[in-house]
C-alpha positions as MATLAB code, in Angstrom:
seq = 'FQELGKYESASKFDNTAFWKHSVGTAFIARVIAQKLKAEVEVAFLAGLLHDIGKVVLDRFFSEFYAETVHMVEEEQIPSVKAEMDFLGVTHAHVGGYLAANWEFADTLTEAIVCHHDPSSARRYVKLASVVHVANAICNHLDFGSSGEVVKQEIDDPVLGKALWKLGIGPNSFGKLVEMGEGQLEDADSFLASMMGT';
ca = [
       8.054   10.721   10.139;
      10.818   12.505   12.038;
       9.135   11.286   15.110;
       9.741    7.781   13.887;
      13.525    8.588   13.860;
      16.290    6.746   12.233;
      16.781    3.177   13.209;
      18.606   -0.041   12.565;
      16.291   -2.703   11.145;
      16.595   -6.315   12.130;
      14.629   -7.330    9.043;
      15.358   -7.179    5.333;
      12.800   -4.396    4.957;
      14.155   -2.015    2.339;
      12.956    1.518    3.123;
      14.169    2.960   -0.238;
      12.157    0.300   -2.287;
       9.256    0.779    0.119;
       8.910    4.492   -0.491;
       9.423    3.987   -4.294;
       6.411    1.571   -4.127;
       4.396    3.958   -2.000;
       5.011    6.864   -4.301;
       4.211    4.772   -7.365;
       0.950    3.522   -5.653;
       0.144    7.235   -4.882;
       0.580    8.410   -8.506;
      -1.489    5.372   -9.906;
      -4.202    5.949   -7.311;
      -4.450    9.654   -8.229;
      -4.866    8.889  -12.025;
      -7.521    6.220  -11.250;
      -9.363    8.699   -9.046;
      -9.176   11.340  -11.958;
     -10.670    8.931  -14.246;
     -13.511    8.193  -11.878;
     -13.965   11.790  -10.904;
     -13.262   10.914   -7.274;
     -11.289   12.811   -4.683;
      -7.823   13.081   -6.306;
      -5.604   14.363   -3.579;
      -7.194   12.097   -0.849;
      -6.557    9.099   -3.242;
      -2.838   10.268   -3.736;
      -2.279   10.580   -0.055;
      -3.922    7.199    0.737;
      -1.759    5.535   -1.938;
       1.326    7.199   -0.363;
       0.407    6.019    3.066;
      -1.429    2.675    2.543;
       1.469    0.630    3.832;
       2.684    3.014    6.569;
       2.118    0.315    9.310;
       5.002   -1.674    7.913;
       7.231    1.110    8.651;
       5.894    1.346   12.234;
       6.176   -2.553   12.689;
       9.757   -2.547   11.411;
      10.724    0.511   13.433;
       9.274   -0.510   16.747;
       8.938   -4.330   16.637;
      11.897   -4.859   14.307;
      12.925   -8.366   15.457;
       9.203   -9.591   15.373;
       8.626   -7.999   12.127;
      11.794   -9.669   10.702;
      10.094  -12.934   11.359;
       7.144  -11.918    9.211;
       9.367  -10.681    6.417;
      11.056  -14.122    6.458;
       7.809  -16.009    6.434;
       6.710  -13.927    3.355;
       9.764  -14.926    1.466;
      10.015  -18.442    2.613;
       6.431  -19.454    2.236;
       5.472  -17.174   -0.722;
       2.474  -15.699    1.229;
       0.898  -12.332    1.345;
       2.269  -10.098    4.090;
      -1.079   -9.715    5.910;
      -1.260  -13.398    6.294;
       2.222  -13.668    7.791;
       1.651  -10.609   10.033;
      -1.749  -12.018   11.352;
      -0.299  -15.618   11.842;
       2.870  -14.441   13.587;
       1.998  -11.049   15.213;
      -1.925  -11.278   15.531;
      -2.286   -7.865   13.722;
      -1.588   -6.625   10.265;
       0.301   -3.557    9.002;
      -3.153   -2.222    7.650;
      -4.426   -2.165   11.145;
      -1.304   -0.504   12.638;
      -1.360    2.001    9.789;
      -4.925    2.802   10.547;
      -4.310    3.271   14.238;
      -1.364    5.544   13.404;
      -3.748    7.550   11.073;
      -6.494    7.815   13.730;
      -3.836    8.827   16.341;
      -2.546   11.493   14.008;
      -6.326   12.563   13.329;
      -6.196   11.890    9.690;
      -9.570   12.241    7.848;
     -11.934    9.228    8.230;
     -11.539    8.682    4.394;
      -7.981    8.351    4.593;
      -7.806    6.182    7.768;
     -10.483    3.677    6.355;
      -8.500    3.511    2.999;
      -5.433    2.548    4.917;
      -7.155    0.067    7.204;
      -9.034   -1.675    4.212;
      -6.612   -1.444    1.386;
      -6.151   -5.258    1.356;
      -9.907   -5.818    1.633;
     -11.865   -2.980    0.241;
     -15.229   -4.675    0.731;
     -14.679   -4.444    4.537;
     -14.862   -0.711    4.332;
     -17.859    0.675    6.099;
     -18.268    4.163    4.322;
     -15.482    4.665    1.827;
     -15.387    1.614   -0.308;
     -14.569    3.336   -3.447;
     -11.390    4.997   -2.100;
     -10.206    1.634   -0.480;
     -10.949    0.021   -3.822;
      -8.801    2.748   -5.682;
      -5.907    2.123   -3.360;
      -6.188   -1.713   -3.650;
      -6.194   -1.611   -7.383;
      -3.355    1.016   -7.455;
      -1.298   -1.143   -5.211;
      -1.862   -4.161   -7.350;
      -0.742   -2.379  -10.395;
       2.416   -0.957   -8.681;
       3.235   -4.646   -7.626;
       2.439   -5.968  -10.888;
       4.851   -3.376  -12.478;
       7.553   -4.130   -9.896;
       7.917   -0.407   -9.118;
       9.720   -0.351   -5.801;
       8.700   -3.000   -3.281;
       6.633   -3.046   -0.071;
       7.904   -6.461    0.615;
       5.232   -8.289   -0.960;
       6.170  -11.499   -3.130;
       2.757  -12.573   -4.057;
       1.327  -10.478   -6.866;
      -2.425  -10.338   -7.522;
      -3.545  -11.811  -10.892;
      -6.684  -10.795  -12.631;
      -8.483  -13.890  -11.365;
      -7.932  -12.820   -7.762;
     -11.380  -12.466   -6.224;
     -10.551   -9.455   -4.083;
      -9.091   -7.643   -7.023;
     -12.037   -8.507   -9.143;
     -14.480   -7.207   -6.463;
     -12.358   -3.999   -6.050;
     -12.541   -3.389   -9.878;
     -16.346   -3.980   -9.787;
     -16.745   -1.580   -6.882;
     -15.067    0.962   -9.196;
     -17.530    0.054  -11.963;
     -14.617   -0.970  -14.194;
     -14.620   -4.735  -14.361;
     -11.785   -7.095  -14.705;
     -11.409   -6.961  -18.337;
     -10.163   -3.298  -18.130;
      -7.189   -4.308  -15.801;
      -4.832   -4.420  -18.662;
      -5.738   -0.910  -19.730;
      -5.301    0.408  -16.112;
      -1.895   -1.256  -15.924;
      -0.756    0.617  -19.134;
      -2.265    3.858  -17.525;
      -0.410    3.233  -14.412;
       2.817    2.478  -16.286;
       2.573    6.051  -17.687;
       2.419    7.417  -14.132;
       5.683    5.956  -13.050;
       7.921    8.315  -15.029;
       6.301   11.137  -13.036;
       6.791    9.175   -9.845;
      10.293    8.817  -10.580;
      10.783   12.572  -11.158;
       8.938   13.142   -7.793;
      11.193   10.706   -6.076;
      14.356   12.316   -7.660;
      13.154   15.788   -6.483;
      12.419   14.592   -3.006;
      15.718   12.957   -2.694;
      17.635   15.961   -4.174;
      19.073   13.820   -7.054;
];
């Protein structure tokens, strides 16, 4: 991340809120993975880095990315739709490219690329689904912000499919939200220690 350097953003992208959301998603992904007896640390990392493409877009294409942030707010649409419409690429693809370039494990790279559409994962659907669900829960609980204004509801077909892929089913989403909420205190403590406060 030091390679990305400090920069002046042309957009309303809030780095502090972004990292809070990322850490919250990581803690929620980890507890979901624990319950499913999946790879806990990989789930944590995937949750932490799932939206890293947004930082790259904001850092290196700030003026263009500012337009997508504006579209998301004005039209109340998901960021991936605004990015694809305006830039022709999404933060998930940019994040996946960065992960591949940094030689991250295939599991982590695919989770980053497919976290908005876990069914598109070729090999690691379960991990991509864990991150998708954790991201939805973190957004639902308003813990930080990745810039998304549209929250997934339980009747969202992608969320429903991700829950089924995990063998959970949509009726358990409320329990997952409660479980996720319990993780956010630990996420706050983690953030405080990282920031030295």
